[in-house]
mmCIF file of C-alpha atoms in Angstrom:
data_model
loop_
_atom_site.group_PDB
_atom_site.id
_atom_site.type_symbol
_atom_site.label_atom_id
_atom_site.label_comp_id
_atom_site.label_asym_id
_atom_site.label_seq_id
_atom_site.Cartn_x
_atom_site.Cartn_y
_atom_site.Cartn_z
ATOM 1 C CA MET A 1 -8.983 21.966 -9.818
ATOM 2 C CA ASN A 2 -7.194 23.114 -12.740
ATOM 3 C CA ASP A 3 -4.073 21.812 -13.777
ATOM 4 C CA SER A 4 -1.302 24.203 -12.542
ATOM 5 C CA LYS A 5 1.910 23.510 -11.473
ATOM 6 C CA SER A 6 0.961 23.878 -7.674
ATOM 7 C CA GLU A 7 -2.389 21.776 -7.862
ATOM 8 C CA ILE A 8 0.202 18.711 -9.325
ATOM 9 C CA SER A 9 2.618 19.266 -7.021
ATOM 10 C CA GLY A 10 -0.104 19.537 -3.982
ATOM 11 C CA PHE A 11 -1.422 15.939 -5.404
ATOM 12 C CA PHE A 12 2.366 14.371 -5.155
ATOM 13 C CA LYS A 13 2.451 15.698 -1.379
ATOM 14 C CA ARG A 14 -1.051 14.216 -0.957
ATOM 15 C CA ILE A 15 -0.514 10.996 -2.437
ATOM 16 C CA ASN A 16 2.951 10.729 -0.912
ATOM 17 C CA LEU A 17 1.365 11.721 2.690
ATOM 18 C CA ILE A 18 -1.488 9.103 2.742
ATOM 19 C CA HIS A 19 0.823 6.362 1.585
ATOM 20 C CA LYS A 20 3.427 7.193 4.602
ATOM 21 C CA ALA A 21 0.417 7.378 6.815
ATOM 22 C CA ILE A 22 -1.357 4.737 5.799
ATOM 23 C CA MET A 23 2.049 2.320 5.968
ATOM 24 C CA ALA A 24 2.935 4.092 9.549
ATOM 25 C CA SER A 25 0.002 2.179 11.206
ATOM 26 C CA PRO A 26 1.375 -1.290 10.881
ATOM 27 C CA ILE A 27 4.588 -0.057 12.230
ATOM 28 C CA THR A 28 3.473 1.405 15.061
ATOM 29 C CA LEU A 29 1.038 -1.204 15.803
ATOM 30 C CA GLY A 30 3.909 -3.566 15.112
ATOM 31 C CA THR A 31 6.513 -1.736 17.508
ATOM 32 C CA MET A 32 3.760 -1.515 19.953
ATOM 33 C CA PHE A 33 3.153 -5.136 19.987
ATOM 34 C CA TYR A 34 6.774 -6.347 20.317
ATOM 35 C CA PHE A 35 7.190 -3.928 23.136
ATOM 36 C CA MET A 36 3.901 -5.554 24.717
ATOM 37 C CA THR A 37 4.882 -9.076 24.670
ATOM 38 C CA ASN A 38 6.856 -10.754 27.705
ATOM 39 C CA ASN A 39 8.791 -13.267 25.807
ATOM 40 C CA PRO A 40 8.502 -12.978 21.861
ATOM 41 C CA TYR A 41 9.732 -16.623 20.274
ATOM 42 C CA LEU A 42 10.622 -17.491 16.371
ATOM 43 C CA LEU A 43 9.321 -20.615 15.572
ATOM 44 C CA ILE A 44 8.933 -21.194 11.698
ATOM 45 C CA LEU A 45 7.054 -24.741 11.485
ATOM 46 C CA ASN A 46 4.720 -25.199 14.016
ATOM 47 C CA THR A 47 2.445 -28.356 12.744
ATOM 48 C CA ARG A 48 0.173 -27.098 15.598
ATOM 49 C CA ASP A 49 0.089 -23.533 14.137
ATOM 50 C CA MET A 50 -3.352 -23.184 12.388
ATOM 51 C CA LEU A 51 -3.314 -19.297 12.495
ATOM 52 C CA LEU A 52 -0.350 -20.006 10.125
ATOM 53 C CA VAL A 53 -2.692 -21.500 7.395
ATOM 54 C CA ILE A 54 -5.007 -18.112 7.934
ATOM 55 C CA VAL A 55 -2.484 -15.841 7.818
ATOM 56 C CA ILE A 56 -0.537 -16.755 4.609
ATOM 57 C CA PRO A 57 -4.094 -16.854 2.619
ATOM 58 C CA VAL A 58 -4.747 -13.587 3.794
ATOM 59 C CA ILE A 59 -1.666 -12.221 2.194
ATOM 60 C CA ILE A 60 -2.157 -13.783 -0.844
ATOM 61 C CA LEU A 61 -6.004 -12.690 -1.355
ATOM 62 C CA GLY A 62 -4.416 -8.866 0.101
ATOM 63 C CA ILE A 63 -2.129 -8.758 -2.728
ATOM 64 C CA TYR A 64 -4.353 -10.126 -5.426
ATOM 65 C CA LEU A 65 -7.391 -7.590 -4.536
ATOM 66 C CA SER A 66 -5.111 -4.589 -4.135
ATOM 67 C CA ASP A 67 -3.935 -5.344 -7.691
ATOM 68 C CA LEU A 68 -7.032 -6.444 -9.311
ATOM 69 C CA LEU A 69 -9.124 -3.177 -7.777
ATOM 70 C CA PHE A 70 -6.007 -0.876 -8.813
ATOM 71 C CA LYS A 71 -6.027 -2.165 -12.348
ATOM 72 C CA LYS A 72 -10.342 -2.147 -12.175
ATOM 73 C CA LYS A 73 -9.934 1.466 -10.842
ATOM 74 C CA LEU A 74 -7.518 2.485 -13.657
ATOM 75 C CA SER A 75 -9.331 0.794 -16.755
ATOM 76 C CA SER A 76 -12.135 2.722 -15.708
ATOM 77 C CA ILE A 77 -10.627 6.095 -16.023
ATOM 78 C CA ALA A 78 -11.678 7.721 -19.099
ATOM 79 C CA ALA A 79 -8.869 9.242 -21.715
ATOM 80 C CA ASP A 80 -10.942 12.486 -22.337
ATOM 81 C CA LEU A 81 -10.941 13.176 -18.698
ATOM 82 C CA SER A 82 -8.917 16.234 -17.242
ATOM 83 C CA LEU A 83 -5.741 16.002 -15.752
ATOM 84 C CA PRO A 84 -6.957 17.054 -12.219
ATOM 85 C CA LYS A 85 -9.695 14.456 -12.573
ATOM 86 C CA LYS A 86 -7.344 11.606 -14.026
ATOM 87 C CA LEU A 87 -5.205 12.092 -10.435
ATOM 88 C CA GLU A 88 -7.951 12.281 -8.576
ATOM 89 C CA ARG A 89 -9.030 8.735 -9.672
ATOM 90 C CA PHE A 90 -5.742 7.670 -9.547
ATOM 91 C CA GLN A 91 -5.657 8.634 -6.231
ATOM 92 C CA THR A 92 -8.403 6.497 -4.970
ATOM 93 C CA ALA A 93 -7.090 3.737 -7.262
ATOM 94 C CA PHE A 94 -4.137 3.918 -5.291
ATOM 95 C CA LEU A 95 -5.679 4.488 -1.757
ATOM 96 C CA LEU A 96 -7.422 1.334 -2.673
ATOM 97 C CA LYS A 97 -4.059 -0.674 -3.108
ATOM 98 C CA ILE A 98 -2.541 0.007 -0.192
ATOM 99 C CA VAL A 99 -5.387 -0.215 1.969
ATOM 100 C CA PHE A 100 -5.930 -3.928 0.775
ATOM 101 C CA LEU A 101 -2.100 -4.533 1.173
ATOM 102 C CA GLU A 102 -2.249 -2.835 4.932
ATOM 103 C CA ILE A 103 -5.147 -5.085 5.886
ATOM 104 C CA PRO A 104 -3.082 -8.604 6.090
ATOM 105 C CA ALA A 105 0.063 -6.427 7.493
ATOM 106 C CA LEU A 106 -2.567 -5.583 10.200
ATOM 107 C CA PHE A 107 -3.434 -8.803 10.708
ATOM 108 C CA SER A 108 -0.378 -10.221 10.877
ATOM 109 C CA ALA A 109 0.630 -7.791 13.708
ATOM 110 C CA ALA A 110 -2.413 -8.811 15.538
ATOM 111 C CA VAL A 111 -1.468 -12.961 15.163
ATOM 112 C CA PHE A 112 1.974 -11.935 16.249
ATOM 113 C CA TYR A 113 0.423 -9.958 19.737
ATOM 114 C CA LEU A 114 -2.131 -13.230 20.068
ATOM 115 C CA THR A 115 0.932 -15.655 19.521
ATOM 116 C CA GLN A 116 3.850 -14.164 20.351
ATOM 117 C CA ASN A 117 5.302 -15.803 17.509
ATOM 118 C CA LEU A 118 8.115 -13.380 15.856
ATOM 119 C CA LEU A 119 7.397 -15.214 12.302
ATOM 120 C CA TYR A 120 4.161 -12.994 12.152
ATOM 121 C CA LEU A 121 5.959 -9.741 12.878
ATOM 122 C CA ILE A 122 8.634 -10.767 10.274
ATOM 123 C CA ILE A 123 5.318 -11.092 8.037
ATOM 124 C CA THR A 124 4.117 -7.800 8.850
ATOM 125 C CA VAL A 125 7.670 -6.253 7.965
ATOM 126 C CA GLY A 126 7.621 -7.887 4.706
ATOM 127 C CA MET A 127 4.134 -6.157 4.087
ATOM 128 C CA VAL A 128 5.258 -2.738 5.124
ATOM 129 C CA PHE A 129 8.454 -3.068 2.727
ATOM 130 C CA TYR A 130 6.261 -4.336 -0.214
ATOM 131 C CA MET A 131 3.979 -1.567 0.715
ATOM 132 C CA SER A 132 7.334 0.971 0.281
ATOM 133 C CA LEU A 133 7.977 -0.814 -2.598
ATOM 134 C CA GLN A 134 4.542 0.385 -3.719
ATOM 135 C CA ALA A 135 5.203 4.002 -3.149
ATOM 136 C CA PRO A 136 3.328 6.827 -5.718
ATOM 137 C CA LYS A 137 6.284 7.795 -8.512
ATOM 138 C CA LYS A 138 5.669 10.188 -10.954
ATOM 139 C CA GLU A 139 7.138 7.841 -13.559
ATOM 140 C CA HIS A 140 4.660 5.130 -12.225
ATOM 141 C CA ILE A 141 1.705 7.395 -12.215
ATOM 142 C CA ILE A 142 2.493 8.549 -16.092
ATOM 143 C CA ARG A 143 2.471 5.029 -17.052
ATOM 144 C CA ALA A 144 -0.297 3.718 -15.412
ATOM 145 C CA LEU A 145 -2.521 6.565 -16.508
ATOM 146 C CA ASP A 146 -1.322 6.702 -19.855
ATOM 147 C CA LEU A 147 -0.207 9.911 -20.197
ATOM 148 C CA ARG A 148 0.901 11.562 -23.312
ATOM 149 C CA GLY A 149 1.848 14.933 -25.072
ATOM 150 C CA ALA A 150 0.516 18.154 -22.660
ATOM 151 C CA GLU A 151 -0.778 15.981 -19.699
ATOM 152 C CA LYS A 152 2.630 14.085 -19.418
ATOM 153 C CA TYR A 153 4.510 17.468 -20.251
ATOM 154 C CA LYS A 154 2.529 18.852 -17.077
ATOM 155 C CA MET A 155 3.385 16.006 -14.956
ATOM 156 C CA ASN A 156 7.311 16.142 -15.824
ATOM 157 C CA GLN A 157 7.402 19.688 -14.916
ATOM 158 C CA VAL A 158 6.376 19.307 -11.659
ATOM 159 C CA ASP A 159 9.624 18.750 -9.201
#
């Protein structure tokens, strides 16, 4: 893979498609579960709801691990690698990040289906919203990879 404009553009299309596809699974599952329930209700503070005690740590752990693994993968990218290799490794790190955010969203959707408590579906929507904020933007990729000079110029040439 050389660093032509079309290949960098292909990288952006591919990583955005991956991001949207991963975000689509909790949306689809949550929607499907919502329409499969008979009588969903919203109960925020239920002292007998032990699943909330499990869901909240799963969310926190997912967010923490997504950030930790993303940063760890980025820090292992050598500065002397070619731009295409850096982009491939960024894509791997980004995929790990999004998957570790998707897991709590899917888990929360499954708990909604089991309990029919809309609180868990709201949590799923919140996780999907947070995942959407993590969208791979050119400026973020340039900053995350600490691109300079010609590499930064090549990235900025892509629309």
